[in-house]
Amino acid sequence: MPSRRRSLTGWGLTNGTVADVLELPNHEVASALKEAGSRGALVRGLGRSYGDAAQNAGGLVLRLLGAAHQAVLDPQRATVTVPAGVSMDDLLRVIVPRGFFVPVTPGTRFVTIGGAIASDIHGKNHHGEGSFGNHVESLTMLLADGSQVVVGPLQRPELFWATVGGMGLTGVILDATISLIPIETSRMSVDTTRIADLDTLLATMTEGDDDYRYSVAWIDPQAKGRSLGRSVLGRGDHARLDQLGPKEAIEPLAYDAKQLVTVPPLVPRMGFINHATVAAFNEMWYRKAPRHRVGELQGIATFFHPLDMVSRWNRIYGAHGMLQYQVVVPFGAEETMRGVIERFAASGTASFLAVLKRFGPGSLAPMSFPAPGWTLTLDVPAATGGLGDLLHSLDRLVLDAGGRHYFAKDSVTTPEAIRRGYPRLAEWKAIRDAVDPTGLWQSDLSRRLGLTD
Amino acid sequence: MDNALGEPQTILLLGGTSDIGLAIVRELLSPSARTVVLACRDRAKGEQAAAGLRHDNLVVDVMQFDGAATDTHEAFVRDVADRHGDIDLAIVAFAQLGDGEATSKDIEGAAALAHVNFTGAVTATIAVANRLRAQGHGAIVLLSSVAGERVRKANAVYGATKAGLDGFAQGLGDELAGEGVHVLVVRPGFVHSAMTAGMKAAPFATTPEKVAEVTAKGLRSGRRTVWAPGILRFVFMALRHTPGPVWRRLPLG
């Protein structure tokens, strides 16, 4: 198995490091791990985490080959067993035409199932259905000692929950059995509301989110003063058969998600993103949204994965790349969240498409990000002047309010911030150390944030 | 590990009492910084420098290091890594200035200067580069000098060592380009510092802080060479092509 020394980055295209990269099927993983040296090994999925979570500088990085046709669907129980290296994109193409949907999808379908579990991803339905790990029945894992085990909420639950959200640092997820949502159609029935300010948005979401399976708000991060937090709130559910028009009802489960264009690699060094282009975009996004529209039918890709229509959109930020700042603050800390949005708006940072989501209860996993409260997500060009000072000061606000950072997005914060934000870190480390006493599993993220010290 | 903003967690300063080196360290300190290693010949002076950097969340370790003792460099870097883990940024800042034209006539003095400034800097840099290559990431800042861009009669030996080191650093930078290791060559002009105390300042004289700003910017933007101040790049472009009879008469200190 020839490995190739390659420079890897996350989706933010920042902070590349070099590792030996090996693509291989599941049954070859155990022997490949014998090649791992003192810098250890890590599995990388599709590289959609924004920072350094799927990098292992100087070590071994494995990419698991897996095909969606290997997925085994059990329509009676509404579950699927799927190799961890399969992408959600491929899985959806198999299960949607057969009347099923993934239990949780993030804002892109280009993630692997293994990555979805390792990051314990969340989606627009978190307020009602929780994160991805809540819908995993069992996992087959390869541990550092070469043994293969099956874990789940009822089988070795400690190791299972340490692996959910464990960022690949407890072992290799080889395959997973997940429960699915039965759907009658491949369309979404969507209500869209334009909202003038943050207070109205929070009140609207608090009152109405529970009437919808899916809910998320796009905020204009540059609006200030009375318009602070102006937003477009989109909420909906899978459309029932009786909600489709006669034309759509002919093929109710048709699913063909397309990528329309690709951003070429030859973007100017400074990128296309600056305060002027972003302000114009955010204004347009807000203005084009309807004041209030009910029951609009949208495709799955339009509703869940709008950015996937532009392949490699991360390139528009130019040579310096971008980062995504995502934090959660508990209910009651709304003023902290307002402060974070205010400081972003005041800093003149060219951030577009900020997202606000109301989380429901957290999961049992000690390293899982979602917790009851509000999560805010902002994209920022990494070359923004003074960004370090801004983000470190926002970190203090967020941590003082009892909030925390999302490992799949983080590329900037510090070990201290993680210790404060994840009070169960020591508990997780103890479980991890027991199954990996020699420290085989390592990543740039684990080194930077002291997860495996 | 550096973060996405290029803020290093662990910085190694070879020449731990260098004014320019320390200014670069200060410029790059952020809430992400965890460890600074000051590698110096004179521990007492190193401890003074460390006192100026230390705060609650920053470990400053003063370690004995001799730029001239080339056979110790590999073991030294291993020792640093054993104690502090990955080295995110190494600054090669140790050098001696010598005694100008006197050094050009003093065989032993010239040999000693060339040994520390060139041979020692090369071996120390290779020791660091080998570590960074193995860890798959990191950056090396080498303090060159405009004195090496066109060597002057006033400090021929010093200028020649910087010319040699500058050339080595560029070649090494190209060699490491695909290895996740970034090499930045810094070419300051006359810098007001302990090294130049009492000397007459040359035109476009600058300060360690200014050099540090330029260096930090160069690191962030992935540059291979920076000049401090930036105008010197154009000044020396002209000076390189100045005819010898004119060059020799220029009042360059």
XYZ file of C-alpha atoms in Angstrom:
706
model
C 0.000 0.000 0.000
C 1.927 3.063 -1.132
C 1.204 6.102 0.987
C 1.677 9.568 -0.374
C 3.097 12.470 1.586
C 0.595 15.245 1.097
C -0.305 18.629 2.467
C -3.785 18.645 3.988
C -6.017 21.463 5.157
C -9.579 21.652 6.381
C -12.398 23.239 4.403
C -11.173 26.676 5.529
C -7.928 26.152 3.564
C -5.847 27.449 6.468
C -2.838 26.011 8.236
C -1.825 23.142 5.945
C 0.333 20.364 7.371
C 1.970 17.340 5.758
C 1.113 13.713 6.471
C 1.370 10.271 4.880
C -2.025 9.720 3.306
C -3.339 6.263 2.571
C -6.639 5.359 0.875
C -7.798 1.888 1.684
C -10.811 -0.369 2.208
C -11.939 -1.243 5.734
C -10.340 -4.689 5.817
C -6.860 -3.249 5.227
C -6.960 -0.723 8.067
C -5.611 -3.015 10.788
C -2.452 -3.899 8.874
C -1.930 -0.298 7.709
C -1.902 0.891 11.318
C 1.231 -1.141 11.948
C 3.021 1.495 9.833
C 2.070 4.284 12.224
C 5.041 5.860 13.996
C 5.298 8.145 16.983
C 3.070 10.752 15.298
C 0.185 8.297 15.286
C -2.748 7.885 12.924
C -6.120 9.417 12.160
C -9.005 8.778 9.791
C -9.995 11.641 7.502
C -13.377 11.784 5.803
C -14.184 14.364 3.146
C -12.241 17.161 4.827
C -15.288 19.352 5.494
C -14.405 20.276 9.038
C -13.139 23.841 8.756
C -9.994 23.657 10.855
C -7.398 21.002 11.630
C -9.636 18.193 12.938
C -8.861 15.828 10.036
C -5.117 16.468 9.820
C -2.249 14.639 11.478
C 1.033 16.459 10.796
C 3.990 14.125 10.343
C 1.805 11.078 10.967
C -0.491 8.733 9.109
C -3.872 9.792 7.688
C -6.265 7.116 6.457
C -9.127 7.615 4.037
C -11.608 4.777 4.108
C -12.995 3.672 0.785
C -16.626 2.693 0.979
C -19.400 2.596 -1.569
C -23.067 3.327 -1.028
C -24.045 0.072 -2.741
C -22.566 -1.689 0.289
C -25.239 -0.033 2.440
C -27.825 -2.456 3.802
C -31.268 -0.933 4.200
C -33.811 -2.503 6.534
C -37.117 -0.900 5.461
C -39.122 -2.593 8.239
C -37.005 -1.166 11.025
C -36.075 1.980 9.073
C -32.346 1.506 9.596
C -29.328 1.354 7.341
C -25.920 -0.210 7.950
C -23.286 1.637 6.021
C -19.458 1.712 5.742
C -18.090 4.752 7.565
C -16.321 6.133 4.480
C -19.583 6.516 2.513
C -20.697 10.112 1.979
C -24.091 11.396 2.960
C -24.450 12.484 -0.671
C -24.104 8.901 -1.892
C -26.277 7.544 0.892
C -29.109 9.985 0.105
C -29.083 8.881 -3.537
C -29.704 5.323 -2.338
C -32.252 5.896 0.427
C -34.369 8.876 -0.697
C -35.857 7.073 -3.742
C -36.767 4.248 -1.343
C -38.617 6.575 1.001
C -36.079 7.305 3.723
C -34.037 10.276 4.868
C -30.971 10.607 7.104
C -31.860 11.357 10.727
C -29.672 14.485 10.786
C -27.987 16.377 7.977
C -25.552 19.270 8.308
C -25.421 22.180 5.831
C -23.455 20.082 3.370
C -24.107 16.519 2.184
C -20.376 16.060 1.459
C -19.538 14.518 4.806
C -18.873 10.869 5.542
C -20.995 8.864 7.938
C -17.895 8.242 10.072
C -17.187 11.968 10.187
C -20.807 12.718 11.073
C -20.491 10.471 14.114
C -16.987 11.588 15.109
C -18.132 15.241 15.070
C -21.608 14.386 16.384
C -23.020 16.741 13.795
C -26.288 18.594 14.161
C -28.788 20.017 11.737
C -31.921 22.079 11.498
C -33.855 19.496 13.526
C -31.654 19.590 16.632
C -34.314 21.306 18.751
C -36.536 18.237 18.417
C -34.364 15.294 17.434
C -30.884 16.028 18.765
C -27.550 15.348 17.125
C -26.450 12.523 14.814
C -25.171 10.293 17.628
C -28.689 10.029 19.065
C -29.712 8.063 15.968
C -26.828 5.600 15.862
C -27.832 2.066 16.900
C -24.379 0.558 16.783
C -20.866 0.993 15.453
C -18.190 -1.449 14.455
C -14.872 -0.041 15.613
C -11.236 -0.954 15.264
C -9.335 -0.164 18.439
C -5.680 0.763 18.894
C -4.790 -2.786 19.972
C -6.082 -4.138 16.660
C -9.265 -5.636 18.086
C -12.649 -5.084 16.493
C -15.629 -4.288 18.715
C -19.294 -3.454 18.313
C -20.483 -0.592 20.494
C -23.780 1.202 20.915
C -25.993 2.849 23.506
C -26.525 -0.617 25.022
C -23.150 -2.214 24.273
C -20.083 -0.674 25.925
C -22.004 2.588 26.157
C -19.051 4.481 27.658
C -16.871 3.820 24.638
C -19.792 4.447 22.286
C -20.532 7.874 23.722
C -16.817 8.742 23.866
C -16.643 7.945 20.151
C -19.705 10.049 19.317
C -18.180 13.529 19.133
C -14.766 12.022 19.910
C -13.164 13.492 16.763
C -11.680 10.152 15.685
C -9.492 9.913 18.773
C -10.948 6.713 20.270
C -10.548 4.359 17.317
C -11.568 3.797 13.705
C -15.292 3.691 12.962
C -15.608 1.002 10.283
C -19.365 0.951 9.812
C -22.487 2.206 11.506
C -26.132 1.268 11.795
C -28.288 4.362 11.906
C -32.025 4.868 12.134
C -33.709 6.704 9.285
C -36.693 9.004 8.878
C -39.440 7.567 6.640
C -40.546 10.135 4.048
C -43.462 10.169 1.612
C -41.853 12.598 -0.788
C -38.460 14.100 -1.599
C -39.818 17.650 -1.260
C -39.811 19.947 1.718
C -42.756 22.095 2.761
C -41.205 25.364 3.904
C -42.454 28.479 5.694
C -40.222 31.523 5.298
C -40.440 34.687 7.398
C -38.399 37.867 7.186
C -37.633 39.193 10.659
C -36.535 42.747 11.419
C -34.394 42.367 14.526
C -32.846 39.978 17.013
C -35.453 40.236 19.785
C -38.266 39.355 17.387
C -36.212 36.489 15.988
C -35.487 34.941 19.382
C -39.116 35.300 20.428
C -40.399 33.812 17.163
C -38.076 30.827 17.401
C -38.802 30.240 21.069
C -42.554 30.266 20.478
C -42.821 28.486 17.163
C -39.830 26.165 16.589
C -41.511 23.211 18.246
C -44.254 23.271 15.596
C -41.638 22.457 12.966
C -39.234 19.573 12.500
C -36.636 21.852 10.893
C -35.801 25.448 11.730
C -32.876 27.784 11.144
C -32.377 31.530 10.713
C -29.943 33.291 8.388
C -28.781 36.504 10.018
C -27.268 39.528 8.294
C -24.121 39.848 10.417
C -23.451 43.378 9.217
C -26.752 44.930 10.259
C -26.272 47.227 13.237
C -28.341 49.279 15.656
C -32.099 48.735 15.387
C -31.570 46.256 12.545
C -29.126 44.127 14.536
C -30.032 40.506 13.983
C -32.334 41.090 11.015
C -32.832 37.698 9.494
C -34.683 35.249 7.313
C -36.223 32.385 9.268
C -36.856 29.181 7.310
C -38.803 26.347 8.876
C -40.403 23.236 7.495
C -40.840 19.495 7.299
C -40.803 16.745 4.705
C -43.821 17.283 2.462
C -46.564 14.667 2.566
C -47.840 13.122 -0.634
C -51.085 15.113 -0.410
C -49.094 18.363 -0.387
C -47.590 17.750 -3.836
C -49.065 19.066 -7.046
C -50.169 16.580 -9.720
C -46.941 16.943 -11.704
C -44.669 16.386 -8.708
C -46.811 13.511 -7.466
C -45.863 11.419 -10.509
C -42.418 10.818 -9.037
C -42.790 11.832 -5.386
C -39.411 10.445 -4.314
C -37.335 11.735 -7.240
C -33.969 12.957 -6.009
C -31.219 14.374 -8.166
C -29.031 16.840 -6.245
C -26.776 18.674 -8.655
C -23.693 20.819 -8.391
C -24.202 23.663 -10.813
C -20.764 25.289 -10.946
C -17.272 24.886 -9.550
C -15.135 27.754 -8.284
C -11.843 27.396 -10.219
C -8.516 27.244 -8.379
C -7.357 30.531 -9.949
C -9.086 32.903 -7.563
C -7.108 36.133 -6.995
C -4.886 35.996 -3.933
C -7.113 38.410 -2.028
C -10.268 36.468 -2.872
C -13.630 37.967 -3.784
C -14.770 38.525 -0.241
C -14.506 42.004 1.173
C -16.756 44.275 3.147
C -18.434 45.773 0.058
C -19.227 42.510 -1.772
C -20.465 40.892 1.407
C -22.629 43.832 2.477
C -24.252 43.824 -0.963
C -24.849 40.082 -0.790
C -26.370 40.200 2.681
C -28.645 43.092 1.699
C -29.778 41.177 -1.376
C -30.344 37.984 0.615
C -32.540 39.800 3.096
C -34.485 41.805 0.489
C -35.186 38.874 -1.796
C -36.751 36.853 1.008
C -40.531 37.008 1.271
C -42.027 38.815 4.264
C -43.995 35.708 5.021
C -44.625 32.697 2.822
C -46.219 29.420 3.848
C -46.062 25.904 2.461
C -43.595 26.492 -0.359
C -42.282 23.246 -1.851
C -38.483 23.031 -2.042
C -36.083 20.255 -2.977
C -33.914 18.588 -0.346
C -30.753 20.225 -1.700
C -32.305 23.706 -1.800
C -33.548 23.447 1.756
C -30.645 21.648 3.430
C -27.578 22.088 1.229
C -27.804 25.370 -0.720
C -24.041 25.986 -0.668
C -23.332 22.559 -2.154
C -24.631 23.847 -5.473
C -21.349 25.712 -5.853
C -18.558 23.176 -5.726
C -15.390 24.321 -3.915
C -17.028 27.553 -2.757
C -14.372 27.840 -0.055
C -11.981 29.081 -2.762
C -13.710 32.453 -3.016
C -11.841 33.551 0.110
C -8.498 33.517 -1.740
C -5.075 32.314 -0.659
C -5.473 33.023 3.051
C -8.591 30.944 3.404
C -11.415 31.371 5.860
C -12.571 30.191 9.198
C -15.927 29.571 10.738
C -16.680 30.754 14.228
C -19.386 28.602 15.815
C -20.297 28.724 19.463
C -23.277 27.843 21.627
C -24.474 29.866 24.611
C -27.087 28.566 27.034
C -30.652 29.874 27.200
C -30.580 32.941 29.420
C -27.336 34.183 27.842
C -29.114 35.930 24.971
C -27.330 39.170 25.835
C -23.970 37.458 25.326
C -25.058 36.338 21.903
C -26.216 39.825 21.086
C -22.796 41.076 22.232
C -21.034 38.631 19.913
C -23.142 39.722 16.918
C -22.655 43.384 17.848
C -18.890 43.061 18.063
C -18.755 41.304 14.716
C -20.889 43.994 13.109
C -18.823 46.765 14.698
C -15.509 45.215 13.648
C -16.377 45.599 9.964
C -15.466 41.962 9.394
C -16.670 40.762 6.000
C -18.752 37.868 7.262
C -21.651 36.583 5.253
C -24.459 34.189 5.928
C -24.366 33.986 9.674
C -26.646 31.267 10.981
C -28.598 31.127 14.222
C -30.156 27.920 15.504
C -32.010 27.043 18.666
C -30.647 23.816 20.140
C -32.668 21.306 22.109
C -31.294 19.020 24.847
C -27.686 17.819 24.479
C -26.641 14.192 24.141
C -24.949 11.781 26.539
C -21.629 12.145 24.725
C -19.089 14.044 26.866
C -17.472 15.776 23.864
C -20.638 16.488 21.903
C -20.994 20.163 21.045
C -24.743 20.899 21.108
C -26.224 21.982 24.424
C -29.546 23.641 25.217
C -29.253 27.206 23.984
C -28.460 29.265 20.908
C -25.756 28.457 18.401
C -24.330 31.150 16.181
C -22.140 30.465 13.144
C -20.181 33.042 11.159
C -17.811 32.666 8.187
C -14.830 35.009 8.282
C -11.919 35.538 5.861
C -8.780 34.468 7.746
C -6.849 37.493 6.449
C -9.130 39.957 8.291
C -6.969 42.443 10.209
C -7.211 42.234 13.989
C -9.153 38.973 13.809
C -7.072 37.296 16.512
C -7.901 39.975 19.075
C -11.578 39.936 18.103
C -11.984 36.163 18.338
C -10.034 35.776 21.572
C -12.191 38.501 23.148
C -15.388 36.838 21.885
C -14.136 33.546 23.335
C -13.983 35.143 26.778
C -17.552 36.438 26.466
C -18.834 33.053 25.340
C -16.979 31.048 27.992
C -18.011 33.419 30.783
C -21.614 32.780 29.755
C -21.121 29.003 29.981
C -20.824 28.495 26.232
C -18.381 26.537 24.105
C -16.801 25.904 20.694
C -17.541 23.287 18.044
C -14.515 21.080 17.286
C -15.575 20.500 13.669
C -15.430 24.224 13.019
C -12.745 25.489 15.334
C -9.359 26.501 14.022
C -8.401 29.275 16.418
C -9.211 28.703 20.065
C -7.025 27.509 22.929
C -6.726 24.494 25.273
C -7.952 26.688 28.155
C -11.132 27.525 26.255
C -11.816 23.828 25.660
C -11.190 22.933 29.311
C -13.694 25.580 30.337
C -16.263 24.790 27.663
C -16.183 20.990 28.054
C -16.335 20.198 31.776
C -16.463 16.457 31.000
C -13.140 16.535 29.130
C -11.259 14.636 31.867
C -13.928 11.915 31.934
C -13.629 11.517 28.153
C -9.826 11.429 28.352
C -9.955 8.613 30.894
C -12.165 6.498 28.605
C -9.936 7.321 25.644
C -6.695 6.541 27.450
C -8.053 3.168 28.506
C -8.623 2.109 24.872
C -5.526 3.882 23.515
C -2.833 3.753 26.198
C 0.038 4.404 23.757
C -1.579 7.401 22.064
C -2.023 5.953 18.564
C -4.850 8.315 17.651
C -3.641 11.864 17.189
C -4.632 14.884 15.160
C -3.502 18.466 14.682
C -6.652 19.478 16.559
C -5.831 17.190 19.478
C -2.306 18.623 19.701
C -3.442 22.228 19.372
C -6.207 21.908 21.953
C -4.438 19.503 24.291
C -7.085 16.768 23.886
C -4.599 13.911 24.036
C -1.915 15.377 26.339
C 0.327 23.700 16.512
C -0.256 27.058 14.866
C -3.907 28.009 14.622
C -5.641 29.280 11.477
C -4.450 32.808 12.187
C -0.817 31.692 12.276
C -0.544 32.192 16.023
C 2.193 29.813 17.233
C 1.933 27.899 20.507
C 5.637 27.070 20.876
C 8.436 29.401 19.805
C 12.151 28.596 19.888
C 14.503 31.581 19.792
C 18.076 30.577 18.967
C 20.030 33.549 20.226
C 17.729 34.061 23.157
C 19.023 37.509 24.050
C 18.876 38.978 20.534
C 16.943 42.241 20.569
C 15.438 41.565 17.156
C 14.697 37.947 18.053
C 12.948 38.945 21.271
C 10.974 41.643 19.470
C 9.735 39.022 16.980
C 8.725 36.750 19.871
C 6.792 39.585 21.535
C 5.079 40.452 18.250
C 3.913 36.838 17.834
C 2.707 36.247 21.380
C -1.067 35.815 21.603
C -3.473 34.021 23.942
C -2.581 30.897 21.923
C 1.098 30.990 22.915
C 2.064 28.403 25.525
C 5.855 28.101 25.475
C 8.856 30.229 24.543
C 12.304 28.665 24.640
C 15.188 31.122 24.853
C 18.337 29.345 23.715
C 21.360 31.335 24.867
C 25.036 31.120 25.664
C 24.698 33.456 28.645
C 22.060 32.048 30.982
C 21.972 35.086 33.264
C 21.168 37.394 30.373
C 18.658 34.846 29.137
C 16.889 34.884 32.500
C 16.646 38.679 32.308
C 15.050 38.429 28.890
C 12.704 35.691 30.141
C 11.519 37.863 33.011
C 10.331 40.417 30.470
C 8.196 37.828 28.657
C 6.738 35.623 31.399
C 3.082 35.793 32.382
C 0.495 33.447 33.887
C -0.238 31.344 30.850
C 3.186 31.385 29.231
C 6.101 29.095 30.065
C 9.475 30.686 29.271
C 12.304 28.158 29.361
C 15.902 29.406 29.229
C 18.139 26.671 27.807
C 21.905 26.591 27.428
C 22.910 26.812 23.771
C 26.177 27.614 22.037
C 25.931 28.559 18.368
C 29.590 27.698 17.886
C 29.258 24.187 19.335
C 27.922 22.707 16.104
C 28.140 19.111 17.317
C 25.587 19.850 20.068
C 22.878 21.325 17.856
C 21.058 18.140 16.960
C 20.897 16.975 20.566
C 19.788 20.438 21.633
C 16.793 20.487 19.287
C 15.841 16.969 20.377
C 15.985 18.152 23.969
C 13.680 21.094 23.186
C 11.157 18.796 21.477
C 11.298 16.264 24.322
C 10.542 18.976 26.836
C 8.004 21.036 24.914
C 6.643 18.968 22.013
C 6.237 20.366 18.511
C 8.200 23.497 17.629
C 5.828 25.761 15.712
C 8.312 28.517 15.001
C 12.098 28.681 15.299
C 13.930 31.988 14.970
C 17.616 31.776 14.115
C 18.896 35.053 15.510
C 22.343 34.450 16.976
C 25.277 36.229 15.312
C 28.295 38.318 16.113
C 29.022 41.612 14.424
C 32.805 41.581 14.813
C 34.966 44.646 14.706
C 34.438 45.881 11.169
C 37.575 46.300 9.107
C 39.747 45.021 11.969
C 38.124 41.586 11.590
C 39.115 41.534 7.931
C 42.755 41.552 9.002
C 42.446 39.230 12.008
C 42.582 35.628 10.849
C 41.437 34.011 14.089
C 38.747 36.608 14.715
C 37.445 36.145 11.180
C 37.438 32.364 11.543
C 35.514 32.557 14.802
C 32.960 34.980 13.378
C 32.478 32.909 10.227
C 32.121 29.776 12.345
C 29.337 31.141 14.555
C 27.498 33.292 12.019
C 27.618 30.860 9.128
C 28.598 27.325 10.108
C 26.776 27.408 13.444
C 23.701 29.032 11.964
C 23.611 26.437 9.187
C 23.970 23.453 11.528
C 21.438 24.804 14.003
C 18.988 25.485 11.168
C 19.443 21.998 9.745
C 18.837 20.489 13.178
C 15.607 22.489 13.466
C 14.579 21.768 9.873
C 14.965 18.019 10.397
C 12.642 18.192 13.378
C 10.046 20.327 11.578
C 10.149 18.040 8.550
C 9.456 15.047 10.792
C 6.599 16.776 12.571
C 5.104 17.861 9.212
C 4.649 21.523 10.027
C 6.396 24.627 11.327
C 8.229 27.751 10.297
C 11.821 28.967 10.473
C 12.743 32.638 10.505
C 16.360 33.359 9.628
C 17.809 36.747 10.375
C 19.902 37.673 7.395
C 20.983 41.256 6.747
C 21.164 43.752 3.918
C 24.894 43.555 4.658
C 24.854 40.270 2.764
C 23.042 41.651 -0.252
C 26.145 43.518 -1.366
C 29.030 43.092 1.022
C 30.719 46.308 2.121
C 34.379 46.893 2.902
C 33.415 48.096 6.392
C 32.267 44.640 7.513
C 33.362 42.209 4.835
C 33.448 39.116 7.038
C 30.120 39.756 8.736
C 28.503 40.643 5.406
C 29.907 37.515 3.798
C 28.530 35.271 6.556
C 25.076 36.809 6.060
C 25.369 36.451 2.274
C 26.176 32.780 2.734
C 23.449 32.186 5.294
C 20.892 34.017 3.146
C 21.731 31.792 0.179
C 21.533 28.658 2.318
C 18.168 29.697 3.748
C 16.678 30.276 0.326
C 17.825 26.885 -0.904
C 16.547 25.214 2.238
C 13.216 27.019 1.901
C 12.782 25.611 -1.587
C 13.736 22.154 -0.388
C 11.168 22.261 2.419
C 8.375 23.807 0.355
C 6.429 20.535 0.016
C 7.103 19.413 3.577
C 4.770 21.766 5.410
C 7.737 23.845 6.605
C 7.943 27.537 5.769
C 11.297 29.341 5.721
C 11.305 33.126 5.921
C 14.485 35.110 5.325
C 14.468 38.516 7.034
C 16.828 41.170 5.715
C 16.960 44.113 8.092
C 19.016 47.226 7.446
C 20.689 49.054 10.300
C 18.761 48.250 13.478
C 19.107 50.246 16.691
C 19.896 47.474 19.193
C 22.455 46.217 21.700
C 24.482 44.833 18.793
C 24.863 48.248 17.179
C 25.015 50.384 20.343
C 27.391 53.301 19.895
C 27.564 52.910 16.117
C 26.589 55.606 13.657
C 23.196 54.762 12.185
C 23.050 54.029 8.438
C 20.316 55.518 6.226
C 16.858 53.931 6.676
C 17.808 52.775 10.177
C 15.003 50.902 11.918
C 14.120 49.321 15.273
C 13.714 45.712 16.444
C 9.953 46.320 16.802
C 9.640 47.422 13.172
C 11.600 44.388 12.018
C 9.301 42.220 14.115
C 6.173 43.718 12.535
C 7.486 43.091 9.044
C 8.468 39.541 10.019
C 5.050 38.706 11.489
C 3.342 40.031 8.368
C 5.687 38.016 6.163
C 4.931 34.837 8.126
C 1.176 35.368 7.889
C 1.208 36.002 4.178
C 3.576 33.148 3.375
C 6.394 35.344 2.019
C 9.841 33.815 1.487
C 11.841 37.027 1.962
C 11.103 40.301 3.710
C 13.123 43.496 3.999
C 12.972 45.818 6.976
C 12.136 48.515 6.236
C 10.571 47.455 2.932
C 12.126 50.336 0.980
C 15.552 48.681 1.336
C 14.518 46.108 -1.220
C 14.524 48.842 -3.842
C 17.551 50.648 -2.408
C 19.605 47.481 -2.648
C 18.258 46.669 -6.076
C 19.983 49.881 -7.129
C 23.057 49.345 -4.959
C 23.674 45.880 -6.375
C 24.144 47.420 -9.785
C 26.174 50.437 -8.692
C 29.602 50.402 -10.422
C 32.445 49.401 -8.098
C 34.308 52.751 -8.114
C 31.125 54.525 -7.040
C 30.093 51.790 -4.534
C 33.455 52.025 -2.741
C 33.018 55.767 -2.211
C 29.460 55.638 -0.914
C 29.205 56.843 2.691
C 27.542 53.675 3.992
C 29.169 53.600 7.415
